[in-house]
Amino acid sequence: MGGLRVIISAMDFAFMGGSMGSVVGEKITRAAELALKERLPFITVSCSGGARMQEGILSLMQLMKTSSAIANLNEASIPFISVLADPTTGGVTASFAMLGDINIAEPNALVGFAGPRVIEQTIKEKLPKGFQRSEFLLEHGMLDDVVNRKKMRSYIIRALNLFLNRSE
């Protein structure tokens, strides 16, 4: 990417809602471990409804497993960039997706743990306009930037060059 070797992991909402079960968690963990071993930047693109509930506790264990792998990258000062697509919710948001050195989202992406309807039904109140959308999260300090998909590659290359003290 831009002349740099990187490790990239991506989730696809079209496949089982992008849910994270034991296999997805293992693949993300292995990708992070490869980034650690090779000392390469790690990039994830999340687009997920959360943990794969059909797998029960095995799915929930992936939250800790993936977060731990990201913590190892952090300890080794290896850049981790997290890209949040629409939607990125549930256990994926509660684990690795919000742990990036830079967390960036696509415009109008739904990002959160529980969906707005669930929250409104639980608290019996109307949520603010745009709640859990990327622009709202950016405005409230939960994201570093909101970037259009067409500009995402060049944005990430610039960020990596800054992390790695390289001139563009």
PDB file of N, CA and C in Angstrom, residues 27-101:
ATOM      1  N   LYS A  27      -8.851 -15.680  12.548  1.00  0.00           N
ATOM      2  CA  LYS A  27      -8.187 -15.066  11.388  1.00  0.00           C
ATOM      3  C   LYS A  27      -7.698 -13.654  11.704  1.00  0.00           C
ATOM      4  N   ILE A  28      -8.500 -12.879  12.417  1.00  0.00           N
ATOM      5  CA  ILE A  28      -8.072 -11.529  12.794  1.00  0.00           C
ATOM      6  C   ILE A  28      -6.878 -11.607  13.741  1.00  0.00           C
ATOM      7  N   THR A  29      -6.943 -12.527  14.689  1.00  0.00           N
ATOM      8  CA  THR A  29      -5.836 -12.713  15.634  1.00  0.00           C
ATOM      9  C   THR A  29      -4.564 -13.130  14.902  1.00  0.00           C
ATOM     10  N   ARG A  30      -4.682 -14.076  13.982  1.00  0.00           N
ATOM     11  CA  ARG A  30      -3.498 -14.522  13.226  1.00  0.00           C
ATOM     12  C   ARG A  30      -2.930 -13.393  12.369  1.00  0.00           C
ATOM     13  N   ALA A  31      -3.803 -12.577  11.796  1.00  0.00           N
ATOM     14  CA  ALA A  31      -3.328 -11.439  11.000  1.00  0.00           C
ATOM     15  C   ALA A  31      -2.557 -10.465  11.889  1.00  0.00           C
ATOM     16  N   ALA A  32      -3.078 -10.195  13.087  1.00  0.00           N
ATOM     17  CA  ALA A  32      -2.387  -9.304  14.028  1.00  0.00           C
ATOM     18  C   ALA A  32      -1.061  -9.917  14.469  1.00  0.00           C
ATOM     19  N   GLU A  33      -1.048 -11.224  14.700  1.00  0.00           N
ATOM     20  CA  GLU A  33       0.191 -11.902  15.095  1.00  0.00           C
ATOM     21  C   GLU A  33       1.226 -11.865  13.972  1.00  0.00           C
ATOM     22  N   LEU A  34       0.773 -11.978  12.722  1.00  0.00           N
ATOM     23  CA  LEU A  34       1.690 -11.872  11.588  1.00  0.00           C
ATOM     24  C   LEU A  34       2.260 -10.456  11.499  1.00  0.00           C
ATOM     25  N   ALA A  35       1.407  -9.468  11.709  1.00  0.00           N
ATOM     26  CA  ALA A  35       1.873  -8.074  11.715  1.00  0.00           C
ATOM     27  C   ALA A  35       2.927  -7.876  12.804  1.00  0.00           C
ATOM     28  N   LEU A  36       2.708  -8.481  13.964  1.00  0.00           N
ATOM     29  CA  LEU A  36       3.671  -8.392  15.066  1.00  0.00           C
ATOM     30  C   LEU A  36       4.988  -9.080  14.689  1.00  0.00           C
ATOM     31  N   LYS A  37       4.887 -10.292  14.177  1.00  0.00           N
ATOM     32  CA  LYS A  37       6.085 -11.061  13.809  1.00  0.00           C
ATOM     33  C   LYS A  37       6.897 -10.348  12.729  1.00  0.00           C
ATOM     34  N   GLU A  38       6.210  -9.822  11.721  1.00  0.00           N
ATOM     35  CA  GLU A  38       6.885  -9.165  10.597  1.00  0.00           C
ATOM     36  C   GLU A  38       7.142  -7.678  10.851  1.00  0.00           C
ATOM     37  N   ARG A  39       6.618  -7.182  11.973  1.00  0.00           N
ATOM     38  CA  ARG A  39       6.715  -5.758  12.329  1.00  0.00           C
ATOM     39  C   ARG A  39       6.152  -4.868  11.217  1.00  0.00           C
ATOM     40  N   LEU A  40       4.952  -5.231  10.767  1.00  0.00           N
ATOM     41  CA  LEU A  40       4.262  -4.493   9.710  1.00  0.00           C
ATOM     42  C   LEU A  40       3.002  -3.843  10.260  1.00  0.00           C
ATOM     43  N   PRO A  41       2.623  -2.687   9.728  1.00  0.00           N
ATOM     44  CA  PRO A  41       1.364  -2.060  10.150  1.00  0.00           C
ATOM     45  C   PRO A  41       0.182  -2.998   9.886  1.00  0.00           C
ATOM     46  N   PHE A  42      -0.808  -2.920  10.761  1.00  0.00           N
ATOM     47  CA  PHE A  42      -2.008  -3.753  10.652  1.00  0.00           C
ATOM     48  C   PHE A  42      -3.211  -2.847  10.432  1.00  0.00           C
ATOM     49  N   ILE A  43      -4.018  -3.202   9.447  1.00  0.00           N
ATOM     50  CA  ILE A  43      -5.222  -2.442   9.121  1.00  0.00           C
ATOM     51  C   ILE A  43      -6.403  -3.396   9.136  1.00  0.00           C
ATOM     52  N   THR A  44      -7.468  -3.014   9.834  1.00  0.00           N
ATOM     53  CA  THR A  44      -8.702  -3.788   9.758  1.00  0.00           C
ATOM     54  C   THR A  44      -9.787  -2.921   9.140  1.00  0.00           C
ATOM     55  N   VAL A  45     -10.644  -3.564   8.361  1.00  0.00           N
ATOM     56  CA  VAL A  45     -11.844  -2.926   7.828  1.00  0.00           C
ATOM     57  C   VAL A  45     -13.011  -3.716   8.400  1.00  0.00           C
ATOM     58  N   SER A  46     -13.734  -3.092   9.310  1.00  0.00           N
ATOM     59  CA  SER A  46     -14.845  -3.770   9.980  1.00  0.00           C
ATOM     60  C   SER A  46     -16.171  -3.369   9.359  1.00  0.00           C
ATOM     61  N   CYS A  47     -16.999  -4.355   9.133  1.00  0.00           N
ATOM     62  CA  CYS A  47     -18.370  -4.153   8.672  1.00  0.00           C
ATOM     63  C   CYS A  47     -19.132  -5.345   9.230  1.00  0.00           C
ATOM     64  N   SER A  48     -19.715  -5.171  10.410  1.00  0.00           N
ATOM     65  CA  SER A  48     -20.177  -6.327  11.163  1.00  0.00           C
ATOM     66  C   SER A  48     -21.381  -6.019  12.039  1.00  0.00           C
ATOM     67  N   GLY A  49     -22.222  -7.017  12.172  1.00  0.00           N
ATOM     68  CA  GLY A  49     -23.329  -6.935  13.112  1.00  0.00           C
ATOM     69  C   GLY A  49     -22.920  -7.361  14.513  1.00  0.00           C
ATOM     70  N   GLY A  50     -21.685  -7.803  14.681  1.00  0.00           N
ATOM     71  CA  GLY A  50     -21.188  -8.159  16.012  1.00  0.00           C
ATOM     72  C   GLY A  50     -20.814  -9.622  16.132  1.00  0.00           C
ATOM     73  N   ALA A  51     -20.878 -10.122  17.343  1.00  0.00           N
ATOM     74  CA  ALA A  51     -20.509 -11.510  17.620  1.00  0.00           C
ATOM     75  C   ALA A  51     -21.532 -12.460  16.992  1.00  0.00           C
ATOM     76  N   ARG A  52     -21.067 -13.605  16.521  1.00  0.00           N
ATOM     77  CA  ARG A  52     -21.941 -14.615  15.913  1.00  0.00           C
ATOM     78  C   ARG A  52     -22.643 -15.383  17.031  1.00  0.00           C
ATOM     79  N   MET A  53     -23.863 -14.978  17.305  1.00  0.00           N
ATOM     80  CA  MET A  53     -24.609 -15.506  18.453  1.00  0.00           C
ATOM     81  C   MET A  53     -24.835 -17.016  18.376  1.00  0.00           C
ATOM     82  N   GLN A  54     -24.879 -17.582  17.172  1.00  0.00           N
ATOM     83  CA  GLN A  54     -25.107 -19.016  17.019  1.00  0.00           C
ATOM     84  C   GLN A  54     -23.982 -19.842  17.630  1.00  0.00           C
ATOM     85  N   GLU A  55     -22.824 -19.220  17.850  1.00  0.00           N
ATOM     86  CA  GLU A  55     -21.679 -19.934  18.418  1.00  0.00           C
ATOM     87  C   GLU A  55     -21.572 -19.767  19.928  1.00  0.00           C
ATOM     88  N   GLY A  56     -22.458 -18.990  20.517  1.00  0.00           N
ATOM     89  CA  GLY A  56     -22.463 -18.834  21.962  1.00  0.00           C
ATOM     90  C   GLY A  56     -21.165 -18.277  22.522  1.00  0.00           C
ATOM     91  N   ILE A  57     -20.684 -18.901  23.595  1.00  0.00           N
ATOM     92  CA  ILE A  57     -19.526 -18.393  24.322  1.00  0.00           C
ATOM     93  C   ILE A  57     -18.254 -18.393  23.470  1.00  0.00           C
ATOM     94  N   LEU A  58     -18.134 -19.326  22.512  1.00  0.00           N
ATOM     95  CA  LEU A  58     -16.949 -19.345  21.644  1.00  0.00           C
ATOM     96  C   LEU A  58     -16.841 -18.047  20.856  1.00  0.00           C
ATOM     97  N   SER A  59     -17.982 -17.533  20.445  1.00  0.00           N
ATOM     98  CA  SER A  59     -17.992 -16.260  19.729  1.00  0.00           C
ATOM     99  C   SER A  59     -17.585 -15.120  20.654  1.00  0.00           C
ATOM    100  N   LEU A  60     -18.131 -15.108  21.845  1.00  0.00           N
ATOM    101  CA  LEU A  60     -17.820 -14.029  22.790  1.00  0.00           C
ATOM    102  C   LEU A  60     -16.353 -14.040  23.211  1.00  0.00           C
ATOM    103  N   MET A  61     -15.741 -15.211  23.223  1.00  0.00           N
ATOM    104  CA  MET A  61     -14.321 -15.305  23.574  1.00  0.00           C
ATOM    105  C   MET A  61     -13.436 -14.572  22.565  1.00  0.00           C
ATOM    106  N   GLN A  62     -13.942 -14.374  21.349  1.00  0.00           N
ATOM    107  CA  GLN A  62     -13.151 -13.704  20.315  1.00  0.00           C
ATOM    108  C   GLN A  62     -12.937 -12.228  20.636  1.00  0.00           C
ATOM    109  N   LEU A  63     -13.836 -11.645  21.415  1.00  0.00           N
ATOM    110  CA  LEU A  63     -13.676 -10.242  21.796  1.00  0.00           C
ATOM    111  C   LEU A  63     -12.362 -10.058  22.548  1.00  0.00           C
ATOM    112  N   MET A  64     -12.130 -10.917  23.539  1.00  0.00           N
ATOM    113  CA  MET A  64     -10.899 -10.844  24.325  1.00  0.00           C
ATOM    114  C   MET A  64      -9.687 -11.245  23.488  1.00  0.00           C
ATOM    115  N   LYS A  65      -9.854 -12.284  22.690  1.00  0.00           N
ATOM    116  CA  LYS A  65      -8.741 -12.805  21.895  1.00  0.00           C
ATOM    117  C   LYS A  65      -8.226 -11.751  20.912  1.00  0.00           C
ATOM    118  N   THR A  66      -9.139 -11.115  20.174  1.00  0.00           N
ATOM    119  CA  THR A  66      -8.722 -10.108  19.192  1.00  0.00           C
ATOM    120  C   THR A  66      -8.176  -8.863  19.885  1.00  0.00           C
ATOM    121  N   SER A  67      -8.800  -8.459  20.974  1.00  0.00           N
ATOM    122  CA  SER A  67      -8.324  -7.282  21.718  1.00  0.00           C
ATOM    123  C   SER A  67      -6.928  -7.515  22.274  1.00  0.00           C
ATOM    124  N   SER A  68      -6.669  -8.716  22.741  1.00  0.00           N
ATOM    125  CA  SER A  68      -5.350  -9.068  23.270  1.00  0.00           C
ATOM    126  C   SER A  68      -4.291  -9.009  22.168  1.00  0.00           C
ATOM    127  N   ALA A  69      -4.637  -9.486  20.982  1.00  0.00           N
ATOM    128  CA  ALA A  69      -3.693  -9.439  19.858  1.00  0.00           C
ATOM    129  C   ALA A  69      -3.369  -7.993  19.489  1.00  0.00           C
ATOM    130  N   ILE A  70      -4.371  -7.123  19.545  1.00  0.00           N
ATOM    131  CA  ILE A  70      -4.147  -5.704  19.246  1.00  0.00           C
ATOM    132  C   ILE A  70      -3.292  -5.071  20.343  1.00  0.00           C
ATOM    133  N   ALA A  71      -3.506  -5.452  21.590  1.00  0.00           N
ATOM    134  CA  ALA A  71      -2.691  -4.932  22.697  1.00  0.00           C
ATOM    135  C   ALA A  71      -1.216  -5.280  22.490  1.00  0.00           C
ATOM    136  N   ASN A  72      -0.951  -6.466  21.959  1.00  0.00           N
ATOM    137  CA  ASN A  72       0.435  -6.860  21.679  1.00  0.00           C
ATOM    138  C   ASN A  72       1.065  -5.960  20.618  1.00  0.00           C
ATOM    139  N   LEU A  73       0.282  -5.572  19.610  1.00  0.00           N
ATOM    140  CA  LEU A  73       0.788  -4.633  18.598  1.00  0.00           C
ATOM    141  C   LEU A  73       1.115  -3.294  19.246  1.00  0.00           C
ATOM    142  N   ASN A  74       0.232  -2.847  20.108  1.00  0.00           N
ATOM    143  CA  ASN A  74       0.426  -1.569  20.793  1.00  0.00           C
ATOM    144  C   ASN A  74       1.712  -1.591  21.626  1.00  0.00           C
ATOM    145  N   GLU A  75       1.919  -2.672  22.368  1.00  0.00           N
ATOM    146  CA  GLU A  75       3.129  -2.796  23.189  1.00  0.00           C
ATOM    147  C   GLU A  75       4.397  -2.765  22.337  1.00  0.00           C
ATOM    148  N   ALA A  76       4.303  -3.272  21.109  1.00  0.00           N
ATOM    149  CA  ALA A  76       5.460  -3.314  20.209  1.00  0.00           C
ATOM    150  C   ALA A  76       5.558  -2.060  19.336  1.00  0.00           C
ATOM    151  N   SER A  77       4.684  -1.084  19.576  1.00  0.00           N
ATOM    152  CA  SER A  77       4.656   0.172  18.798  1.00  0.00           C
ATOM    153  C   SER A  77       4.462  -0.065  17.301  1.00  0.00           C
ATOM    154  N   ILE A  78       3.641  -1.044  16.975  1.00  0.00           N
ATOM    155  CA  ILE A  78       3.303  -1.323  15.576  1.00  0.00           C
ATOM    156  C   ILE A  78       1.968  -0.654  15.277  1.00  0.00           C
ATOM    157  N   PRO A  79       1.910   0.179  14.239  1.00  0.00           N
ATOM    158  CA  PRO A  79       0.676   0.911  13.940  1.00  0.00           C
ATOM    159  C   PRO A  79      -0.507  -0.012  13.637  1.00  0.00           C
ATOM    160  N   PHE A  80      -1.649   0.352  14.202  1.00  0.00           N
ATOM    161  CA  PHE A  80      -2.909  -0.345  13.931  1.00  0.00           C
ATOM    162  C   PHE A  80      -3.941   0.700  13.531  1.00  0.00           C
ATOM    163  N   ILE A  81      -4.435   0.583  12.304  1.00  0.00           N
ATOM    164  CA  ILE A  81      -5.462   1.491  11.807  1.00  0.00           C
ATOM    165  C   ILE A  81      -6.757   0.713  11.669  1.00  0.00           C
ATOM    166  N   SER A  82      -7.806   1.229  12.292  1.00  0.00           N
ATOM    167  CA  SER A  82      -9.113   0.591  12.245  1.00  0.00           C
ATOM    168  C   SER A  82     -10.058   1.426  11.396  1.00  0.00           C
ATOM    169  N   VAL A  83     -10.585   0.795  10.343  1.00  0.00           N
ATOM    170  CA  VAL A  83     -11.553   1.433   9.451  1.00  0.00           C
ATOM    171  C   VAL A  83     -12.922   0.838   9.755  1.00  0.00           C
ATOM    172  N   LEU A  84     -13.889   1.709  10.008  1.00  0.00           N
ATOM    173  CA  LEU A  84     -15.233   1.279  10.375  1.00  0.00           C
ATOM    174  C   LEU A  84     -16.194   1.591   9.234  1.00  0.00           C
ATOM    175  N   ALA A  85     -16.762   0.544   8.642  1.00  0.00           N
ATOM    176  CA  ALA A  85     -17.740   0.705   7.571  1.00  0.00           C
ATOM    177  C   ALA A  85     -19.141   0.552   8.171  1.00  0.00           C
ATOM    178  N   ASP A  86     -20.148   0.744   7.353  1.00  0.00           N
ATOM    179  CA  ASP A  86     -21.539   0.683   7.814  1.00  0.00           C
ATOM    180  C   ASP A  86     -22.127  -0.697   7.592  1.00  0.00           C
ATOM    181  N   PRO A  87     -22.565  -1.387   8.658  1.00  0.00           N
ATOM    182  CA  PRO A  87     -22.480  -1.039  10.072  1.00  0.00           C
ATOM    183  C   PRO A  87     -21.278  -1.704  10.729  1.00  0.00           C
ATOM    184  N   THR A  88     -20.844  -1.161  11.833  1.00  0.00           N
ATOM    185  CA  THR A  88     -19.879  -1.826  12.711  1.00  0.00           C
ATOM    186  C   THR A  88     -20.480  -1.757  14.105  1.00  0.00           C
ATOM    187  N   THR A  89     -20.976  -2.891  14.564  1.00  0.00           N
ATOM    188  CA  THR A  89     -21.741  -2.898  15.811  1.00  0.00           C
ATOM    189  C   THR A  89     -21.391  -4.107  16.676  1.00  0.00           C
ATOM    190  N   GLY A  90     -22.023  -4.146  17.835  1.00  0.00           N
ATOM    191  CA  GLY A  90     -21.924  -5.280  18.736  1.00  0.00           C
ATOM    192  C   GLY A  90     -20.516  -5.544  19.233  1.00  0.00           C
ATOM    193  N   GLY A  91     -20.206  -6.833  19.351  1.00  0.00           N
ATOM    194  CA  GLY A  91     -18.935  -7.259  19.917  1.00  0.00           C
ATOM    195  C   GLY A  91     -17.709  -6.819  19.139  1.00  0.00           C
ATOM    196  N   VAL A  92     -17.862  -6.572  17.846  1.00  0.00           N
ATOM    197  CA  VAL A  92     -16.720  -6.087  17.062  1.00  0.00           C
ATOM    198  C   VAL A  92     -16.352  -4.680  17.526  1.00  0.00           C
ATOM    199  N   THR A  93     -17.368  -3.842  17.737  1.00  0.00           N
ATOM    200  CA  THR A  93     -17.122  -2.496  18.253  1.00  0.00           C
ATOM    201  C   THR A  93     -16.594  -2.558  19.681  1.00  0.00           C
ATOM    202  N   ALA A  94     -17.092  -3.506  20.455  1.00  0.00           N
ATOM    203  CA  ALA A  94     -16.687  -3.630  21.860  1.00  0.00           C
ATOM    204  C   ALA A  94     -15.300  -4.245  22.006  1.00  0.00           C
ATOM    205  N   SER A  95     -14.715  -4.698  20.913  1.00  0.00           N
ATOM    206  CA  SER A  95     -13.387  -5.305  21.005  1.00  0.00           C
ATOM    207  C   SER A  95     -12.390  -4.549  20.133  1.00  0.00           C
ATOM    208  N   PHE A  96     -11.849  -5.175  19.126  1.00  0.00           N
ATOM    209  CA  PHE A  96     -10.715  -4.608  18.386  1.00  0.00           C
ATOM    210  C   PHE A  96     -11.034  -3.376  17.557  1.00  0.00           C
ATOM    211  N   ALA A  97     -12.266  -3.218  17.089  1.00  0.00           N
ATOM    212  CA  ALA A  97     -12.573  -2.160  16.114  1.00  0.00           C
ATOM    213  C   ALA A  97     -12.356  -0.746  16.643  1.00  0.00           C
ATOM    214  N   MET A  98     -12.430  -0.551  17.944  1.00  0.00           N
ATOM    215  CA  MET A  98     -12.246   0.791  18.506  1.00  0.00           C
ATOM    216  C   MET A  98     -10.878   0.968  19.162  1.00  0.00           C
ATOM    217  N   LEU A  99      -9.964   0.038  18.925  1.00  0.00           N
ATOM    218  CA  LEU A  99      -8.649   0.077  19.572  1.00  0.00           C
ATOM    219  C   LEU A  99      -7.538   0.601  18.670  1.00  0.00           C
ATOM    220  N   GLY A 100      -7.891   1.139  17.516  1.00  0.00           N
ATOM    221  CA  GLY A 100      -6.878   1.599  16.581  1.00  0.00           C
ATOM    222  C   GLY A 100      -6.058   2.765  17.110  1.00  0.00           C
ATOM    223  N   ASP A 101      -4.835   2.854  16.624  1.00  0.00           N
ATOM    224  CA  ASP A 101      -4.063   4.070  16.855  1.00  0.00           C
ATOM    225  C   ASP A 101      -4.775   5.217  16.153  1.00  0.00           C
TER     226      ASP A 101
END
